Amino acid sequence: MDTATPYAVAEDPPPPPAPSTTTTTTTATASSAILSRLRPLRSQAARSLAVAMQYARERLARRSPGGGDDADTAVTELPEKFRALEDRVDRVRRLLTALTRVSRNYVRPRYDYDPPLADSARGIASAMSGRVQSIVASYRNPAMGVPTPGTDGSGGDSGINDAAAAASGSPVPSGLSDAFSRAAAAASASGLAEDNAALAAALGRFAEAHGRVASARLRQDAAAAAGFHRPLVAVLETHVAAAMRARRSVASYRLEYDAARAKLRAASAAVTAGPVAGGNGPSAAVLAGREEAARADMERIEDEFVAAVDEAMGKMNAVVDNNGVMRSLSALVAAQLAYFAAAHAALEEVAPEIDELNVTNEAMLQPPM
């Protein structure tokens, strides 16, 4: 008779799996990548702190009696040529700012005419209605595309497009001449000829002349914006802005360089003084190592400082040697000359006719003898 054990014999549990070499390598790689990303941030934070502390020391030194005489707060002087370029760039920047504050009117509609409130409301309503109809039409016909501001004359920086639209049927006149033209034409066509034919005729000719003047003004505005305002704004936003950023970088490097110099002086003084008696402080070898590290750091920052100064001078020279202002001024004068010539020609043509109509009208209004 077979004798079977009524209970199963427990087996030993399997050994735990060995750690994956691939997983360990991946973790180490990820940690190394994180540390490599944090290292520049830590270096940048240390640099920013050194710059801030040096700036604070210099401010305190300037406020104290005899400030700036201490070697630790001595400010590195920039080259005379650099400071002269800074002054010239500042003058160019002030000039461009003053000119563009005036010339921005060329990209604004109706800068010489303040329309009545009712006309403004009708103009806004008309523009919004046209915009809505354009968007609805574009969605009904996707091939047309949805118009964007600045491409349909109803938005963006194109006040000239707005003025052109006003001159071609908008409820709001594009400017003073267009307003005169509309008012005179409306009066001439209102049945005035039945009451005073000479005045109606004069108003009609006056309307025609100012219609030509209004068109010439729109052409002037377009040319002045394209040849004067926008080029000067571009110089401000590119060359001048780049020069100003480079100057701020030089100021930051100068503070960092002076902070590194102060650190090197402190390290050299510690080496000269020697280790603290009793052996509680750093050894002479440690002090010498600190001095050498401070010297290497200062030399590195000095090279970066010199490079930043050279780069800033190059960018400032690009500003002061730019002939864009003169070229833009020439374009503006040409646009204004064309406008005033057209206005003069239009008014000169109708002036004798209106004078003659005036004499006729006075004769007609005189009571019979």
Coordinates of C-alpha atoms in Angstrom, one line a residue:
M1 CA 0.0 0.0 0.0
D2 CA 1.4 3.3 -1.0
T3 CA 1.8 5.8 1.7
A4 CA 1.4 9.4 0.3
T5 CA 2.2 12.5 2.3
P6 CA -1.1 14.3 2.9
Y7 CA 0.6 17.7 2.8
A8 CA 2.6 19.3 -0.1
V9 CA 6.1 20.1 0.7
A10 CA 6.8 23.9 0.5
E11 CA 9.4 24.9 -2.0
D12 CA 12.0 27.6 -1.6
P13 CA 10.9 31.0 -3.1
P14 CA 12.7 32.0 -6.3
P15 CA 15.6 34.5 -5.9
P16 CA 14.8 38.1 -6.6
P17 CA 15.7 39.2 -10.2
A18 CA 19.0 40.9 -10.6
P19 CA 18.8 44.7 -11.2
S20 CA 18.7 45.5 -14.9
T21 CA 21.8 47.0 -16.2
T22 CA 19.8 48.9 -18.8
T23 CA 17.6 50.5 -16.1
T24 CA 20.6 51.6 -14.0
T25 CA 22.3 53.1 -17.0
T26 CA 19.1 55.0 -18.0
T27 CA 18.7 56.4 -14.5
A28 CA 22.3 57.6 -14.4
T29 CA 21.9 59.2 -17.8
A30 CA 18.8 61.0 -16.8
S31 CA 20.4 62.3 -13.6
S32 CA 23.4 63.5 -15.6
A33 CA 21.2 65.3 -18.0
I34 CA 19.3 67.1 -15.2
L35 CA 22.6 68.1 -13.6
S36 CA 23.9 69.4 -16.9
R37 CA 20.8 71.6 -17.3
L38 CA 21.1 72.9 -13.7
R39 CA 24.8 73.7 -13.9
P40 CA 24.3 76.8 -16.2
L41 CA 21.5 78.0 -14.1
R42 CA 23.6 77.8 -11.0
S43 CA 26.4 79.6 -12.7
Q44 CA 24.1 82.3 -14.0
A45 CA 22.6 82.8 -10.5
A46 CA 26.1 83.1 -9.0
R47 CA 27.0 85.7 -11.6
S48 CA 23.8 87.7 -11.0
L49 CA 24.4 87.7 -7.3
A50 CA 28.0 89.0 -7.8
V51 CA 26.7 91.7 -10.1
A52 CA 24.0 92.8 -7.6
M53 CA 26.4 92.8 -4.7
Q54 CA 29.0 94.9 -6.6
Y55 CA 26.3 97.3 -7.7
A56 CA 25.1 97.7 -4.1
R57 CA 28.7 98.3 -2.8
E58 CA 29.2 101.0 -5.4
R59 CA 26.0 102.7 -4.6
L60 CA 26.8 102.7 -0.9
A61 CA 30.3 104.0 -1.6
R62 CA 29.0 106.9 -3.7
R63 CA 26.7 108.0 -0.9
S64 CA 29.4 107.8 1.8
P65 CA 32.0 110.7 2.3
G66 CA 35.0 110.0 0.1
G67 CA 33.2 107.2 -1.6
G68 CA 35.0 105.5 -4.5
D69 CA 38.5 106.0 -3.0
D70 CA 38.5 102.4 -1.6
A71 CA 40.1 99.9 -3.9
D72 CA 37.2 97.5 -3.3
T73 CA 34.7 100.0 -4.7
A74 CA 36.9 101.4 -7.5
V75 CA 35.0 101.5 -10.7
T76 CA 36.7 100.4 -13.9
E77 CA 36.6 103.3 -16.4
L78 CA 35.4 102.5 -19.9
P79 CA 37.4 103.8 -22.9
E80 CA 36.9 107.4 -23.8
K81 CA 35.9 106.4 -27.3
F82 CA 33.2 104.1 -25.9
R83 CA 31.7 106.9 -23.8
A84 CA 31.8 109.3 -26.8
L85 CA 29.9 106.7 -28.8
E86 CA 27.3 106.3 -26.0
D87 CA 26.6 110.1 -26.2
R88 CA 26.2 110.0 -30.0
V89 CA 23.9 107.0 -29.8
D90 CA 21.8 108.8 -27.2
R91 CA 21.5 111.8 -29.4
V92 CA 20.5 109.7 -32.4
R93 CA 17.9 107.8 -30.3
R94 CA 16.4 111.1 -29.0
L95 CA 16.3 112.4 -32.6
L96 CA 14.5 109.3 -33.9
T97 CA 12.1 109.2 -31.0
A98 CA 11.1 112.9 -31.6
L99 CA 10.7 112.5 -35.4
T100 CA 8.6 109.3 -35.1
R101 CA 6.3 110.8 -32.5
V102 CA 5.4 113.3 -35.2
S103 CA 5.5 111.1 -38.3
R104 CA 3.2 108.5 -36.8
N105 CA 0.4 110.8 -37.8
Y106 CA 1.1 109.6 -41.4
V107 CA -0.2 106.2 -40.4
R108 CA -3.3 107.6 -38.7
P109 CA -6.4 108.6 -40.6
R110 CA -7.9 112.1 -40.5
Y111 CA -5.0 113.6 -38.5
D112 CA -5.9 117.0 -39.8
Y113 CA -9.6 116.7 -39.3
D114 CA -11.8 116.0 -36.3
P115 CA -15.1 114.6 -37.6
P116 CA -18.3 115.2 -35.8
L117 CA -19.4 112.5 -33.4
A118 CA -22.3 111.4 -35.6
D119 CA -20.0 111.0 -38.6
S120 CA -17.5 109.0 -36.4
A121 CA -20.3 106.7 -35.2
R122 CA -21.5 106.1 -38.7
G123 CA -18.0 105.4 -39.9
I124 CA -17.4 102.9 -37.1
A125 CA -20.7 101.2 -37.7
S126 CA -20.0 101.0 -41.5
A127 CA -16.5 99.6 -40.9
M128 CA -17.8 96.9 -38.5
S129 CA -20.7 96.0 -40.8
G130 CA -18.3 95.6 -43.7
R131 CA -15.9 93.5 -41.6
V132 CA -18.8 91.2 -40.5
Q133 CA -20.0 90.8 -44.0
S134 CA -16.5 90.0 -45.2
I135 CA -16.0 87.3 -42.5
V136 CA -19.5 85.8 -43.2
A137 CA -18.7 85.7 -46.9
S138 CA -15.4 84.1 -46.3
Y139 CA -17.0 81.3 -44.2
R140 CA -19.6 80.7 -46.9
N141 CA -16.8 80.4 -49.5
P142 CA -13.7 79.0 -47.7
A143 CA -11.6 79.4 -50.8
M144 CA -11.8 83.2 -50.2
G145 CA -10.1 82.8 -46.8
V146 CA -10.7 84.9 -43.7
P147 CA -9.3 88.4 -44.1
T148 CA -6.7 89.5 -41.5
P149 CA -6.1 92.9 -40.1
G150 CA -4.0 95.0 -42.3
T151 CA -4.9 93.1 -45.5
D152 CA -8.4 94.4 -46.0
G153 CA -7.8 98.0 -45.1
S154 CA -9.8 97.7 -41.9
G155 CA -7.1 97.1 -39.3
G156 CA -3.4 96.8 -38.5
D157 CA -1.0 99.7 -38.8
S158 CA -2.5 100.8 -42.1
G159 CA -4.2 104.1 -41.2
I160 CA -3.5 105.1 -44.7
N161 CA -5.7 102.3 -46.0
D162 CA -8.5 103.5 -43.7
A163 CA -8.1 107.0 -45.1
A164 CA -8.2 105.7 -48.6
A165 CA -11.4 103.8 -47.9
A166 CA -12.8 107.0 -46.4
A167 CA -12.0 109.0 -49.5
S168 CA -13.8 106.4 -51.7
G169 CA -17.2 106.3 -50.0
S170 CA -16.8 106.0 -46.3
P171 CA -19.2 108.2 -44.2
V172 CA -16.2 109.8 -42.5
P173 CA -14.0 112.1 -44.6
S174 CA -10.4 111.1 -44.9
G175 CA -9.2 114.6 -43.9
L176 CA -9.8 118.3 -44.0
S177 CA -9.7 118.6 -47.8
D178 CA -12.0 115.6 -48.3
A179 CA -14.4 117.1 -45.8
F180 CA -14.4 120.5 -47.7
S181 CA -14.9 118.7 -51.0
R182 CA -17.9 116.7 -49.7
A183 CA -19.5 119.6 -48.0
A184 CA -19.2 121.9 -51.0
A185 CA -20.3 119.2 -53.5
A186 CA -23.4 118.4 -51.4
A187 CA -24.3 122.1 -51.2
S188 CA -23.8 122.6 -54.9
A189 CA -26.1 119.7 -55.7
S190 CA -28.8 120.6 -53.2
G191 CA -30.7 122.9 -55.5
L192 CA -28.6 126.0 -54.7
A193 CA -28.2 126.7 -58.4
E194 CA -31.8 127.8 -58.5
D195 CA -31.2 130.4 -55.9
N196 CA -27.6 131.4 -56.7
A197 CA -26.1 129.9 -59.8
A198 CA -22.7 131.6 -59.4
L199 CA -22.3 130.3 -55.8
A200 CA -23.3 126.8 -56.8
A201 CA -20.8 126.9 -59.7
A202 CA -18.1 128.2 -57.4
L203 CA -18.8 125.5 -54.8
G204 CA -18.7 122.8 -57.5
R205 CA -15.2 124.0 -58.7
F206 CA -14.1 124.3 -55.0
A207 CA -15.2 120.7 -54.4
E208 CA -13.3 119.4 -57.4
A209 CA -10.1 121.2 -56.4
H210 CA -10.2 119.9 -52.8
G211 CA -11.0 116.4 -54.1
R212 CA -7.7 116.5 -55.9
V213 CA -6.0 117.9 -52.9
A214 CA -7.4 115.1 -50.7
S215 CA -6.1 112.5 -53.1
A216 CA -2.7 114.1 -53.2
R217 CA -2.6 114.1 -49.4
L218 CA -3.4 110.4 -49.3
R219 CA -0.5 109.8 -51.7
Q220 CA 1.8 112.0 -49.5
D221 CA 0.8 110.0 -46.4
A222 CA 1.5 106.7 -48.1
A223 CA 4.9 107.8 -49.3
A224 CA 5.8 109.5 -46.0
A225 CA 4.8 106.4 -44.1
A226 CA 6.8 104.0 -46.4
G227 CA 9.8 106.2 -46.9
F228 CA 10.1 108.1 -43.6
H229 CA 8.1 106.8 -40.6
R230 CA 8.5 103.1 -40.9
P231 CA 12.2 103.1 -41.8
L232 CA 13.0 105.3 -38.8
V233 CA 10.9 103.0 -36.5
A234 CA 12.8 100.0 -38.0
V235 CA 16.1 101.7 -37.1
L236 CA 14.9 102.3 -33.6
E237 CA 13.7 98.8 -33.1
T238 CA 16.7 97.1 -34.7
H239 CA 20.0 99.0 -34.7
V240 CA 19.3 101.3 -31.7
A241 CA 17.7 98.6 -29.7
A242 CA 20.7 96.3 -30.3
A243 CA 23.1 99.0 -29.3
M244 CA 21.2 99.6 -26.1
R245 CA 21.2 95.9 -25.2
A246 CA 24.9 95.7 -25.9
R247 CA 25.5 98.7 -23.6
R248 CA 23.6 97.1 -20.8
S249 CA 25.6 93.9 -21.3
V250 CA 28.8 96.0 -21.0
A251 CA 27.6 97.5 -17.7
S252 CA 26.8 94.0 -16.4
Y253 CA 30.2 92.7 -17.4
R254 CA 31.9 95.8 -15.8
L255 CA 30.2 95.1 -12.5
E256 CA 31.1 91.4 -12.7
Y257 CA 34.7 92.3 -13.5
D258 CA 35.1 94.7 -10.6
A259 CA 33.5 92.1 -8.3
A260 CA 36.1 89.5 -9.5
R261 CA 38.9 92.1 -8.9
A262 CA 37.7 92.7 -5.4
K263 CA 37.5 88.9 -4.8
L264 CA 41.1 88.5 -6.1
R265 CA 42.3 91.3 -3.8
A266 CA 40.7 89.6 -0.8
A267 CA 42.2 86.2 -1.7
S268 CA 45.7 87.8 -2.2
A269 CA 45.4 89.6 1.2
A270 CA 44.5 86.3 2.8
V271 CA 47.6 84.6 1.3
T272 CA 49.8 87.5 2.5
A273 CA 48.4 87.3 6.0
G274 CA 49.0 83.6 6.1
P275 CA 47.1 80.8 7.9
V276 CA 45.3 81.6 11.2
A277 CA 47.4 80.8 14.3
G278 CA 46.2 77.6 16.0
G279 CA 45.5 75.7 12.8
N280 CA 41.7 76.4 12.8
G281 CA 41.6 78.2 9.4
P282 CA 42.5 77.0 5.9
S283 CA 46.1 76.0 5.2
A284 CA 48.5 78.1 3.1
A285 CA 48.0 75.6 0.2
V286 CA 44.2 76.1 0.4
L287 CA 44.7 79.9 0.5
A288 CA 47.0 79.8 -2.5
G289 CA 44.5 77.6 -4.4
R290 CA 41.8 80.1 -3.7
E291 CA 43.9 83.0 -4.9
E292 CA 44.8 81.1 -8.1
A293 CA 41.1 80.3 -8.8
A294 CA 40.1 83.9 -8.2
R295 CA 42.8 85.1 -10.6
A296 CA 41.7 82.7 -13.3
D297 CA 38.1 83.8 -12.8
M298 CA 39.0 87.4 -13.1
E299 CA 41.1 86.8 -16.2
R300 CA 38.1 85.0 -17.8
I301 CA 35.7 87.7 -17.0
E302 CA 38.2 90.3 -18.2
D303 CA 38.3 88.6 -21.6
E304 CA 34.5 88.5 -21.7
F305 CA 34.3 92.2 -20.7
V306 CA 36.7 93.3 -23.4
A307 CA 34.8 91.2 -26.0
A308 CA 31.5 92.8 -24.8
V309 CA 33.0 96.3 -25.1
D310 CA 34.2 95.6 -28.7
E311 CA 30.8 94.2 -29.7
A312 CA 29.0 97.2 -28.2
M313 CA 31.2 99.6 -30.0
G314 CA 30.5 97.8 -33.3
K315 CA 26.8 98.1 -32.8
M316 CA 27.0 101.7 -31.7
N317 CA 29.0 102.5 -34.8
A318 CA 26.3 100.9 -36.9
V319 CA 23.9 103.4 -35.4
V320 CA 25.9 106.6 -35.8
D321 CA 27.2 105.6 -39.2
N322 CA 23.7 104.8 -40.6
N323 CA 22.6 107.2 -43.3
G324 CA 19.0 106.1 -42.9
V325 CA 17.8 109.3 -41.3
M326 CA 19.1 111.5 -44.1
R327 CA 17.7 109.1 -46.7
S328 CA 14.3 109.1 -45.0
L329 CA 14.3 112.9 -44.6
S330 CA 14.9 113.2 -48.3
A331 CA 12.0 110.9 -49.0
L332 CA 9.7 112.9 -46.7
V333 CA 10.6 116.2 -48.3
A334 CA 9.9 114.7 -51.8
A335 CA 6.5 113.4 -50.6
Q336 CA 5.6 116.8 -49.1
L337 CA 6.8 118.7 -52.2
A338 CA 4.7 116.5 -54.4
Y339 CA 1.7 117.1 -52.2
F340 CA 2.1 120.8 -51.9
A341 CA 2.7 121.1 -55.7
A342 CA -0.4 119.2 -56.4
A343 CA -2.4 121.3 -53.9
H344 CA -1.0 124.5 -55.4
A345 CA -1.8 123.4 -58.9
A346 CA -5.4 122.4 -58.0
L347 CA -6.2 125.6 -56.1
E348 CA -4.3 127.8 -58.6
E349 CA -6.5 126.4 -61.4
V350 CA -9.8 127.3 -59.7
A351 CA -8.8 130.5 -58.0
P352 CA -9.3 132.8 -61.1
E353 CA -12.6 131.1 -61.9
I354 CA -13.9 131.6 -58.3
D355 CA -12.7 135.2 -58.3
E356 CA -14.6 135.8 -61.6
L357 CA -17.7 134.1 -60.2
N358 CA -17.4 136.3 -57.1
V359 CA -17.4 139.4 -59.3
T360 CA -20.4 138.2 -61.2
N361 CA -22.3 137.3 -58.1
E362 CA -21.6 140.7 -56.5
A363 CA -22.9 142.4 -59.7
M364 CA -26.0 140.2 -59.7
L365 CA -26.7 141.0 -56.0
Q366 CA -26.4 144.7 -56.4
P367 CA -29.7 146.5 -56.5
P368 CA -30.6 148.1 -59.8
M369 CA -29.8 151.8 -60.2

